[in-house]
Coordinates of C-alpha atoms in Angstrom, one line a residue:
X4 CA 119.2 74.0 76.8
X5 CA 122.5 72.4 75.8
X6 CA 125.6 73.4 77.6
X7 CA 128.9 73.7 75.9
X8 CA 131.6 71.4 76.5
X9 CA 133.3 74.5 78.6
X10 CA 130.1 74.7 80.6
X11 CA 130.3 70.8 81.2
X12 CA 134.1 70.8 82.4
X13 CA 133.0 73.8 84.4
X14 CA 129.7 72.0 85.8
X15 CA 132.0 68.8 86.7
X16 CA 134.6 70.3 88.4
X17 CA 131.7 71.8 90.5
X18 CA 130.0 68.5 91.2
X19 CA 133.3 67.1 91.6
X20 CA 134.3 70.2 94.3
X21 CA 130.8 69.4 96.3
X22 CA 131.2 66.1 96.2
X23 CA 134.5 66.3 98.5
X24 CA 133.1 69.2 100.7
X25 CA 130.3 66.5 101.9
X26 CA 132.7 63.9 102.1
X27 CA 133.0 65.1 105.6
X28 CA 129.6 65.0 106.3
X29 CA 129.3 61.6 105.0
X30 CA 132.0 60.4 107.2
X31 CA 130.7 61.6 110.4
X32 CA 127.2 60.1 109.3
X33 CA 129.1 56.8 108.6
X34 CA 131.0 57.0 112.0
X35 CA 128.1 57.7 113.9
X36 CA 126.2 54.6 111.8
X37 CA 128.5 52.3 113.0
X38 CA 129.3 52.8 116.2
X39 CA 125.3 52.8 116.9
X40 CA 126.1 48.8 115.3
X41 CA 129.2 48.2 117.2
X42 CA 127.2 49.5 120.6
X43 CA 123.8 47.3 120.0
X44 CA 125.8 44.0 118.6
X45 CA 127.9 44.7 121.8
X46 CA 124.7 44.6 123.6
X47 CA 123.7 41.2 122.4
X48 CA 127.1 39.6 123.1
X49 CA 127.8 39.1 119.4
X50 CA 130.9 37.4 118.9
X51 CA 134.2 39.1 118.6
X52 CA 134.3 38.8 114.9
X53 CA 131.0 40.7 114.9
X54 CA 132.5 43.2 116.8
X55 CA 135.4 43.8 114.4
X56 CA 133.1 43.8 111.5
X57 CA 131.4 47.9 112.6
X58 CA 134.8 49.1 112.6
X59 CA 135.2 48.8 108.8
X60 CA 133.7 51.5 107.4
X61 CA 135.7 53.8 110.5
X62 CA 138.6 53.1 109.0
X63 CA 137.6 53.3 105.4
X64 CA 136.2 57.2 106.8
X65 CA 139.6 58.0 108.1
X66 CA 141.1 57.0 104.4
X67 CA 138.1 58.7 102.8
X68 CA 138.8 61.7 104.9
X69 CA 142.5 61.9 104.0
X70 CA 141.9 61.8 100.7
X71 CA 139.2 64.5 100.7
X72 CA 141.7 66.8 103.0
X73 CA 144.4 66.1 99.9
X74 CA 141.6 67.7 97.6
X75 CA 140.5 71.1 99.6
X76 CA 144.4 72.0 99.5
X77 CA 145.3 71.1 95.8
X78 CA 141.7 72.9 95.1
X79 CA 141.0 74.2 92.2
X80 CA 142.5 71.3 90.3
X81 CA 143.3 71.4 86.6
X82 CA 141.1 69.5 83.9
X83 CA 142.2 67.3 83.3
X84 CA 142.9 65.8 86.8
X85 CA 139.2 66.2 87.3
X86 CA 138.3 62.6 86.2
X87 CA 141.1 61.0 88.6
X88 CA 139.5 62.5 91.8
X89 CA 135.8 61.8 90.7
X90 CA 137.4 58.3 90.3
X91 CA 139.1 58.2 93.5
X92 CA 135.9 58.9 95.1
X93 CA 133.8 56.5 93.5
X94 CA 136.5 54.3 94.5
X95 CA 136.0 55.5 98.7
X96 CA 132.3 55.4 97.9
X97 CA 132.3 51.8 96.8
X98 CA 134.4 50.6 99.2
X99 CA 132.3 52.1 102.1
X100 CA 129.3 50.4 100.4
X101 CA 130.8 46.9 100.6
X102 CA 132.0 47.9 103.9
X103 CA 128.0 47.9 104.6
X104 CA 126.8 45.6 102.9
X105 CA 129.3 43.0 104.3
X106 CA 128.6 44.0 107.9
X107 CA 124.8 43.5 107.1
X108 CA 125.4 40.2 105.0
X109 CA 127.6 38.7 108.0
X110 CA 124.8 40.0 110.6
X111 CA 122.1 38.2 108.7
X112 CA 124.0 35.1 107.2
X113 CA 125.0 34.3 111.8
X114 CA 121.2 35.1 112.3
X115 CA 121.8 37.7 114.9
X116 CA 118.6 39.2 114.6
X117 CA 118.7 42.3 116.5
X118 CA 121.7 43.3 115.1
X119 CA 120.9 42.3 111.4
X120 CA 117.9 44.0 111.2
X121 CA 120.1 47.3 112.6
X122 CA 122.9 46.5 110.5
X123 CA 120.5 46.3 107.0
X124 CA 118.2 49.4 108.4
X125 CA 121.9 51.5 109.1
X126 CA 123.0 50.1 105.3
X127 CA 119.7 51.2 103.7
X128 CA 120.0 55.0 105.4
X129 CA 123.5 54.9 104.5
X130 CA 122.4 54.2 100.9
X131 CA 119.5 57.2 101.5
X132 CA 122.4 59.6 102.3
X133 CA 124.3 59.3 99.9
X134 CA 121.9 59.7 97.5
X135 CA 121.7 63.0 98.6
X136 CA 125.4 63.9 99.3
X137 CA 125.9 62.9 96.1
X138 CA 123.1 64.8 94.4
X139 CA 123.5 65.1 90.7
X140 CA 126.4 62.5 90.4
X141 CA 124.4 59.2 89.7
X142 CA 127.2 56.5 89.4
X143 CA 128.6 57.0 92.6
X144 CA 125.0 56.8 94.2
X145 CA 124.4 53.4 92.5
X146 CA 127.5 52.2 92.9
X147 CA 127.2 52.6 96.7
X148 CA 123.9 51.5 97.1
X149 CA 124.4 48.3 95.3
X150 CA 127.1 47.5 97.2
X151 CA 125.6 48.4 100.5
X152 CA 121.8 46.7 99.9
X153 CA 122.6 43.9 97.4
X154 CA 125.2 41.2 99.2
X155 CA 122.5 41.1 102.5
X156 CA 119.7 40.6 99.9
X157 CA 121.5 38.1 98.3
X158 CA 122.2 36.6 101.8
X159 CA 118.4 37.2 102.8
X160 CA 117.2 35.1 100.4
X161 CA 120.0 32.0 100.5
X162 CA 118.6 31.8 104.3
X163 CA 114.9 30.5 102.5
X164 CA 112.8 31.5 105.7
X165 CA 110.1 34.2 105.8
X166 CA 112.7 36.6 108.4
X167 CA 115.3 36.3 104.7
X168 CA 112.3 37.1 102.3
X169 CA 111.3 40.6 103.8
X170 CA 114.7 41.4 104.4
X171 CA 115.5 40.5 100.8
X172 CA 112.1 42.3 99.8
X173 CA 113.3 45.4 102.0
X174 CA 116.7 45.4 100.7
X175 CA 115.6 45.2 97.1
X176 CA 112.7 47.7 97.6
X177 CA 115.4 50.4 99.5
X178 CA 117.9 49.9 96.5
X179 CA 115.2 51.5 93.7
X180 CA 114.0 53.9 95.9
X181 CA 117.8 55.2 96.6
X182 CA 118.1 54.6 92.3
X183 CA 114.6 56.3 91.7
X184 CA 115.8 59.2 94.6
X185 CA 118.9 59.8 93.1
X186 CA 117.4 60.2 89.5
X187 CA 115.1 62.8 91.1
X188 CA 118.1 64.8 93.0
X189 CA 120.2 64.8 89.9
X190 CA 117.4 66.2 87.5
X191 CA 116.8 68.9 90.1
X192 CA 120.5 69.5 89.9
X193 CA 120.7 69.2 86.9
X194 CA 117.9 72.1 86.5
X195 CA 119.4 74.3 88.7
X196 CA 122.8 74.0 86.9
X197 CA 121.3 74.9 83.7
X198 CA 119.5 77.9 85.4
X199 CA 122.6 78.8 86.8
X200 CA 124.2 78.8 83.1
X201 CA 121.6 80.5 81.8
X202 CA 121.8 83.3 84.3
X203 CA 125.3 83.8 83.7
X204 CA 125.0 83.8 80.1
X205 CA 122.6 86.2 80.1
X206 CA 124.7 88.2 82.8
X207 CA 127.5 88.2 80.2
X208 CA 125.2 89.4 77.3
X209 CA 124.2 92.2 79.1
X210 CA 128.1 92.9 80.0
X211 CA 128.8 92.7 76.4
X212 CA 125.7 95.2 75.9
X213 CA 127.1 97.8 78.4
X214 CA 130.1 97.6 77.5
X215 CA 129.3 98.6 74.0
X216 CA 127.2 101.4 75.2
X217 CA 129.9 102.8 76.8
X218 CA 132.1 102.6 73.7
X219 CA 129.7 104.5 72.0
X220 CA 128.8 106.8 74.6
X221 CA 132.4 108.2 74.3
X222 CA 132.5 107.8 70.7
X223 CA 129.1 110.4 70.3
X224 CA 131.1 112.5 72.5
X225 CA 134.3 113.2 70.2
X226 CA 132.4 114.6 67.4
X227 CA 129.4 114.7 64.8
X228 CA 130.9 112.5 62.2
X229 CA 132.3 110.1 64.9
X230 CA 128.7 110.0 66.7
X231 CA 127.0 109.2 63.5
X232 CA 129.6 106.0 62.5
X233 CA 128.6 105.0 66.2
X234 CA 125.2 105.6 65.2
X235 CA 125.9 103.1 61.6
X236 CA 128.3 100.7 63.8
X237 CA 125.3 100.2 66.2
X238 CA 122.7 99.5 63.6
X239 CA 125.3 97.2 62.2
X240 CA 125.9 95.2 65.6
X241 CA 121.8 95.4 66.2
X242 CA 121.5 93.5 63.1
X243 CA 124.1 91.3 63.4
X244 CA 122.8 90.1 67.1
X245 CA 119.2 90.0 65.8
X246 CA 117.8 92.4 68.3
X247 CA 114.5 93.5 68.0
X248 CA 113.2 97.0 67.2
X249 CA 112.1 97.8 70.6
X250 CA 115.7 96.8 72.5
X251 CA 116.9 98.9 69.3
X252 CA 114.8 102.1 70.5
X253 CA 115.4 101.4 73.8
X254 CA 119.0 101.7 73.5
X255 CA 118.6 104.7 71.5
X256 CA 116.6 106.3 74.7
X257 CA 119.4 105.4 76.9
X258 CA 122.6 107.2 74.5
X259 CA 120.5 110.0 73.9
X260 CA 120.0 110.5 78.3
X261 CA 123.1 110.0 79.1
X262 CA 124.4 112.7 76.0
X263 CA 124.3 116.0 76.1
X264 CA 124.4 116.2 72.3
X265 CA 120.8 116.2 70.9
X266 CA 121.6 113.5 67.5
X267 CA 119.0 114.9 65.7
X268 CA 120.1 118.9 65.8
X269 CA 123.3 118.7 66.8
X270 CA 122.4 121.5 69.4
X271 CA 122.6 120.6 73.2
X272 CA 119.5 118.5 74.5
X273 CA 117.0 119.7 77.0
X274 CA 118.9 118.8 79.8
X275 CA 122.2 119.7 78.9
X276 CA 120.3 123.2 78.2
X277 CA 118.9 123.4 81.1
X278 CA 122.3 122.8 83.3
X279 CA 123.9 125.5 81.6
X280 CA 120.9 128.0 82.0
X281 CA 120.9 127.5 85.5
X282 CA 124.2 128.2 85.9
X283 CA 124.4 131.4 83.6
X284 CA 121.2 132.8 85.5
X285 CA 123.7 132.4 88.9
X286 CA 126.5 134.3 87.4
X287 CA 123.6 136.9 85.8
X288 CA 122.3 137.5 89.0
X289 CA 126.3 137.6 90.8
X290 CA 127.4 140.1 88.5
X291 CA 124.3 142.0 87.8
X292 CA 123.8 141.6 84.2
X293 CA 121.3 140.7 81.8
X294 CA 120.2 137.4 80.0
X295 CA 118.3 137.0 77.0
X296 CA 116.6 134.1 75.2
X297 CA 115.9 133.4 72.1
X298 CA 113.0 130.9 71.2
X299 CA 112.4 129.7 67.4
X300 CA 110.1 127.7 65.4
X301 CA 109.7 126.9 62.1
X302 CA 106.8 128.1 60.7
X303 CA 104.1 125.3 59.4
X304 CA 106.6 122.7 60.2
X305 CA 104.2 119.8 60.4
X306 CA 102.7 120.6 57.0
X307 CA 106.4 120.2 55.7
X308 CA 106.9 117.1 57.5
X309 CA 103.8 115.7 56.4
X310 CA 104.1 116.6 53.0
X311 CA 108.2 115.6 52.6
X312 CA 108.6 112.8 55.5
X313 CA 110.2 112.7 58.8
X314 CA 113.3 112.1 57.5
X315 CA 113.6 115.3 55.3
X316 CA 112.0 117.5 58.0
X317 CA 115.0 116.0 61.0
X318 CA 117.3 117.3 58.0
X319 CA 115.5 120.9 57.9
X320 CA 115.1 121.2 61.7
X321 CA 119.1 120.2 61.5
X322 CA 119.7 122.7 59.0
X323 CA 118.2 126.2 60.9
X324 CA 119.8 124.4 64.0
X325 CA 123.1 124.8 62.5
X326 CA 121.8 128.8 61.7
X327 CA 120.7 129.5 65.1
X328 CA 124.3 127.9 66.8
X329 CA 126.2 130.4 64.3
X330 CA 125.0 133.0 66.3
X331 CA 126.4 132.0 69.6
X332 CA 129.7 133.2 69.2
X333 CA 130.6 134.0 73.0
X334 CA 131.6 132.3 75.8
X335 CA 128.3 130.9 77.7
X336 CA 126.3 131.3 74.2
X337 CA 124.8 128.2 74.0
X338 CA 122.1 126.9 71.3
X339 CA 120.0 124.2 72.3
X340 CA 116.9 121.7 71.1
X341 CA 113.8 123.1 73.7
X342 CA 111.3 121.1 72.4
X343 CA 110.1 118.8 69.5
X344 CA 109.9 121.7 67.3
X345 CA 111.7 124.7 69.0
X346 CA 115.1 125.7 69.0
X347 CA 117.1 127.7 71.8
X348 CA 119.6 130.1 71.8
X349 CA 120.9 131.6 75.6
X350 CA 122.6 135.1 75.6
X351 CA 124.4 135.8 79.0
X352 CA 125.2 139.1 79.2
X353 CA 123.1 140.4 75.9
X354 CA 120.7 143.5 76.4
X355 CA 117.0 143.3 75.4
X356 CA 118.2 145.5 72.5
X357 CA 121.2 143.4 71.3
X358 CA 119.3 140.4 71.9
X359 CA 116.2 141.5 69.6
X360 CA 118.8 143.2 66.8
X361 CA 120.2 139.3 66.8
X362 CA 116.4 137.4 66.4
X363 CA 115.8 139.5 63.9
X364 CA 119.0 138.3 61.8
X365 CA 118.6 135.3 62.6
X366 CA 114.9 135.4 60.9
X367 CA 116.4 137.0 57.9
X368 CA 119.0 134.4 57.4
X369 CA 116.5 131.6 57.6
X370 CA 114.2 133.6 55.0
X371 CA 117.2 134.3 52.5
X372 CA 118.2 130.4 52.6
X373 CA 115.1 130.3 50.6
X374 CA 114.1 126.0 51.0
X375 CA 111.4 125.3 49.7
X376 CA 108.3 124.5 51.7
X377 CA 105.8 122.8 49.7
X378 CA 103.1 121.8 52.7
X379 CA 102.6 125.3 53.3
X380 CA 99.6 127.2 52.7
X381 CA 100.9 130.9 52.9
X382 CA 104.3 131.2 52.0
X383 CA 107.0 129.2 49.3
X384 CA 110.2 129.1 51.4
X385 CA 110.7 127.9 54.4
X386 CA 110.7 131.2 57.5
X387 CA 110.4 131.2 61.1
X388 CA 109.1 132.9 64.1
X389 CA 111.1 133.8 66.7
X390 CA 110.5 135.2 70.7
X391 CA 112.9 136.8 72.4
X392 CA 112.7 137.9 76.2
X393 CA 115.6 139.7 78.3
X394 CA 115.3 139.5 82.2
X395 CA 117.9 141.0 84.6
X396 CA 118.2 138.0 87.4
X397 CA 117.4 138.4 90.5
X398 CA 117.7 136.2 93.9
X399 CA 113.7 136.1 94.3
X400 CA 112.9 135.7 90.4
X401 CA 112.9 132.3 89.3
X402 CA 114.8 131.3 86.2
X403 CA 112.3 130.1 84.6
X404 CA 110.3 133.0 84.4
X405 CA 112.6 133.9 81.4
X406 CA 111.7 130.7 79.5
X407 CA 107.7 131.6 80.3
X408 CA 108.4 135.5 78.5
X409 CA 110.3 134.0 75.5
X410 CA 107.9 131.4 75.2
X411 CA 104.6 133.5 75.1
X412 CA 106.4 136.0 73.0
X413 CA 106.9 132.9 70.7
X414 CA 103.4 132.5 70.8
X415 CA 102.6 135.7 69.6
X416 CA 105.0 136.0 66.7
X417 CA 103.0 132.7 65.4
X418 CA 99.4 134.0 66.2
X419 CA 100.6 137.2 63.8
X420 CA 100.9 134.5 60.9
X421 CA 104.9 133.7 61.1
X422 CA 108.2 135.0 59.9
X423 CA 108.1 137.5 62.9
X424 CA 110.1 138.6 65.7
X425 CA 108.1 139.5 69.1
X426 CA 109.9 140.7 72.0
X427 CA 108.8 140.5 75.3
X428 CA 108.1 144.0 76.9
X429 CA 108.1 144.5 80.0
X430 CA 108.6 148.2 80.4
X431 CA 104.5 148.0 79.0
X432 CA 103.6 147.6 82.7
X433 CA 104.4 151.5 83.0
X434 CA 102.3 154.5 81.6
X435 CA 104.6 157.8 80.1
X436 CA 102.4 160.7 80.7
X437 CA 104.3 163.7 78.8
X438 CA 104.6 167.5 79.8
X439 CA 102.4 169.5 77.7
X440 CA 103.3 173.1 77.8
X441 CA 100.3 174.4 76.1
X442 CA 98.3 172.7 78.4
X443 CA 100.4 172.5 81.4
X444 CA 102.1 175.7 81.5
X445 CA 106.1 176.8 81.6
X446 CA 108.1 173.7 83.4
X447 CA 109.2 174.4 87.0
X448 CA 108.9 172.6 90.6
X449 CA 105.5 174.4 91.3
X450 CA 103.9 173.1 88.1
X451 CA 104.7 169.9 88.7
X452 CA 104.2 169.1 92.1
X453 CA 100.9 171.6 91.5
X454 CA 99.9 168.6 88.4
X455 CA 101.4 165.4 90.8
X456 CA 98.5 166.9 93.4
X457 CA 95.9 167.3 91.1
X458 CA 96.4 163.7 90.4
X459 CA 95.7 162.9 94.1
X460 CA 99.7 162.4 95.2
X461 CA 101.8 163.0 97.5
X462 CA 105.5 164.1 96.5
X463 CA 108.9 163.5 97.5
X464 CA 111.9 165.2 96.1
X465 CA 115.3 163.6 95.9
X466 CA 118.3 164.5 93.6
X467 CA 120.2 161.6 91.8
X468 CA 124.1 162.9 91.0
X469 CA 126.0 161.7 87.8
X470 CA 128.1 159.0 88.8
X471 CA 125.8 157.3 91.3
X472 CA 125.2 153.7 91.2
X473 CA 121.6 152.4 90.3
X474 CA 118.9 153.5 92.8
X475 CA 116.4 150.6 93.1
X476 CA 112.9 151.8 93.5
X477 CA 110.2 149.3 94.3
X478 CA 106.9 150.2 96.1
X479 CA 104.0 148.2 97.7
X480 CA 101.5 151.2 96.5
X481 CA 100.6 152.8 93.2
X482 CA 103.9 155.8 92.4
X483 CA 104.4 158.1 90.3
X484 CA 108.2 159.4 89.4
X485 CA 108.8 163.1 87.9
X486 CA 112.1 163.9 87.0
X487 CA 112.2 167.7 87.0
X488 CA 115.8 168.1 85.5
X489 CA 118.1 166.0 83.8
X490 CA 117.3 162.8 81.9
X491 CA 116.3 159.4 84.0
X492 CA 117.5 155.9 83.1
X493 CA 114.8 153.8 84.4
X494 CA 116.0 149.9 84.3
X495 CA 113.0 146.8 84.4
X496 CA 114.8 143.7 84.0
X497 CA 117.4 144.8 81.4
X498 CA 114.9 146.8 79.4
X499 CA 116.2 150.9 79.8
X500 CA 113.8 153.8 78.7
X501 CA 114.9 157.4 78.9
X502 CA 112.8 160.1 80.8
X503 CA 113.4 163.8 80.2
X504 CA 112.4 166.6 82.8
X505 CA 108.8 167.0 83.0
X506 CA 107.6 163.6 82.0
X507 CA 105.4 161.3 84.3
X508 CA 106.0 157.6 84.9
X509 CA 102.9 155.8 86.5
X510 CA 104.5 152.3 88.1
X511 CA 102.7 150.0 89.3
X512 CA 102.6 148.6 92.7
X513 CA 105.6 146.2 93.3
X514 CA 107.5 146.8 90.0
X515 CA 111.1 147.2 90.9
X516 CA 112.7 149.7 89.0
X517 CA 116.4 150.8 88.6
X518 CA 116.8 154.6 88.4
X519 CA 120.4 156.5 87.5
X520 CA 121.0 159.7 85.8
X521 CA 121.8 159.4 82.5
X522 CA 124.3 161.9 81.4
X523 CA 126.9 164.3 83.5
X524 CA 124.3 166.6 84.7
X525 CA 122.3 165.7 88.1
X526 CA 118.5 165.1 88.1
X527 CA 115.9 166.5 90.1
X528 CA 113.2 164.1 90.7
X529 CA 109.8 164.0 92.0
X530 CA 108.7 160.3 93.8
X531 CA 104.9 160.9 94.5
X532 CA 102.8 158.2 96.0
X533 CA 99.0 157.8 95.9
X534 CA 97.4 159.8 98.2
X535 CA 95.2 157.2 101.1

């Protein structure tokens, strides 16, 4: 990969920023270097100019050491003053080369053995570290080892013995290893850097990516026109960056999670759906009112989509979506996409009666539209079947128990062939048994406790006044209840049915019922429960 020319001014004024952090470290190693020389040609008695040469490259370190000091507190430096301090240090770094090479050269040219064979060993390490200080900056690695390893090679083999041809032989040797080490160091460098630029190219791709999901994450949000442009203006920048198909759909996945706006309906998604029917089912149960729902589906849907595309059948289910939201008119009505194929509509507050009355509409509307469904094998237009269900909420009834009664209601509006409405009913877990006179005689308390007993039950009489609040009525055994005058409201789960005197409701063991009277006069009622 090629960098830019901004990634290579921004490369070299990193190489150029390392380069002076380890000019400490190479100045300590350089210090340390020669005063090991200064101690062992002090050892040997070397003469005084011997002893003056070690000192050299200190005082070279303590001008090296100003100069990088100079660079940490003007740092970052402009760029164009970046070339200026790489040549200032190649300048240090030469001059602490010669400043080894000559104290090597001398050593070897006087023949002071010991000390020459230190002095080209400390040069040839020297050289070694820098190649590594100065990883990924090649000049100034030559540069320094030529001038610490060349003049005492040069001097090595002037001397013409067989002590000046291995230390010419080890001088040369140490110089392309440090040039062959320092080509290694820089390509690894060099690697990494590219890595590096990589990585934060990439890093800013995916900025730019996120950043325009965001954009359009607010732009679905304003309105259906505006959400569709974002839809074009993303296709457009898809194309224009050359993404594939898959990163295309993928992104897709993402805008349609994080909206609650399903794109293909225009209805609220699953999730968004489910929020708000949580939250309606806690103010249901708070207040003590009903909910309905209202499931649809289109009937022989996947014949029409097969026989007009996918396209033209996202553009029907779009079109009875639009129906079904016409019909939420109050506050916490809310229409929503439930699954592929079905459609939603919540109804806090609504009555199993109300709630049925508005399916039923809703069927008709559909029907009258009259598109036509050419995949279909029984009808010409397009129709659908609905399911409603209508629970009162309770603490220990789960929420979802209404989506379960819509749903298999749904069901069974489809198994009777479509373009039905099937509410759920669950006032058919209790049996009405009716007074017959002929049979049963003239209605009073007798006769009816005198029939509850011939049943095998035993009866309990209680009076419920006009007025009253609802009496719940829940039983772990088989009941009966007998109102003797007065007509009975009995309540299960927002479904009402009214009782007149005489009649016999058989309940089932834990049914909870809701029992108030129904009109200004009170009622008289028989509770009788199976007799053990």
């Amino acid at each position: 990969m090629d960098f830019s020319e901004t990634a290579v001014i921004r490369f070299e004024a990193k190489q150029t920023d390392r380069l002076f952090n380890l000019a400490y470290l190479d100045c300590i190693s350089t210090t340390i270097g020669a005063l090991v020389v200064l101690a062992v040609a002090w050892t040997v008695e070397a003469p005084k100019s011997a002893l003056i040469l070690p000192l050299l490259p200190l005082i070279l370190c303590v001008g090296r050491w100003v100069i990088a000091t100079t660079y940490k507190r003007s740092a970052p430096p402009p760029a164009a003053a970046i070339k200026r301090w790489t040549l200032m240090f190649n300048i240090g770094a030469i001059g602490s080369g010669l400043a080894w090479g000559g104290i090597a050269a001398y050593y070897v040219y006087s023949d002071i053995i010991a000390t020459a064979i230190l002095a080209t060993g400390a040069a040839a390490i020297m050289a070694f570290c820098a190649a590594v200080f100065y990883a990924g900056s090649l000049l100034p690695s030559i540069l320094f080892a030529a001038s610490a390893l060349l003049p005492s090679a040069g001097i090595a083999i002037v001397r013409g013995d067989q002590l000046g041809l291995i230390i010419c032989a080890a001088m040369v040797a140490a110089f392309a290893l440090v040039i062959l080490c320092s080509i290694v160091v820089k390509r690894f460098v060099w690697e990494s850097a590219i890595s590096q630029n990589e990585s934060e190219q990439l890093a800013g791709h995916l900025d730019q990516r996120r950043t325009q999901v965001e954009k359009l994450n607010v732009a679905l949000k304003t309105s259906t026109d505006k959400r569709e442009q974002a839809e074009i203006t993303l296709r457009r920048t898809a194309a224009d960056l050359g993404l594939v198909q898959g990163k295309a759909k993928a992104l897709a996945t993402t805008l349609e999670r994080v909206s609650p706006i399903c794109q293909v309906t225009g209805l609220a998604n699953r999730r968004h759906f489910d929020e708000q029917f949580e939250s309606e089912w806690r103010r249901a149960t708070r207040e003590q009112k009903p909910m309905s729902l209202i499931i649809t589906e289109i009937d022989e849907f996947e014949a029409y989509a097969t026989s007009n595309g996918n396209q033209a059948a996202d553009a029907l289910l779009k079109r009875v979506a639009q129906s079904i939201k016409g019909f939420g008119r109050r506050s916490g009505d809310l229409a929503g996409r439930f699954e592929d194929e079905k459609l939603a509509l919540m109804l806090p507050g609504c009555d199993a009666r109300n709630a049925a009355r508005m399916a039923d509409a809703l069927r008709k509307r559909i029907e009258a539209i009259k598109i036509a469904h050419s995949g279909a094998k029984n009808r010409e237009t397009v129709t659908i079947h609905v399911g409603v269900a209508t629970i009162k909420p309770a603490r220990s009834l789960p929420n979802v128990e209404l989506q379960k009664r819509a749903d298999a209601a749904l069901y069974e509006a489809r198994f009777q062939g479509g373009n039905k409405v099937v509410a759920y009913k669950p006032l058919s877990k209790l049996k009405l048994e009716r007074w017959d006179q002929p049979n049963d005689g003239p209605l009073s308390e007798q006769s009816l406790t005198q029939k509850l007993l011939v049943w095998g039950y035993d009866t309990a009489k209680d009076i419920l006044q006009p007025g009253d609040k609802p009496r719940e009525h829940v039983s772990d055994n088989d009941t009966i209840i007998a109102p003797l005058t007065g007509e009975l409201l009995i309540d299960v789960e927002g479904h009402t049915m009214a009782v007149k005197g005489g009649d016999s409701i058989f309940v089932p063991s834990g049914v909870a019922l809701m029992l108030q009277a129904s009109n200004d006069k009170p009622v008289v009622k028989f509770t009788a429960t199976k007799s053990k």
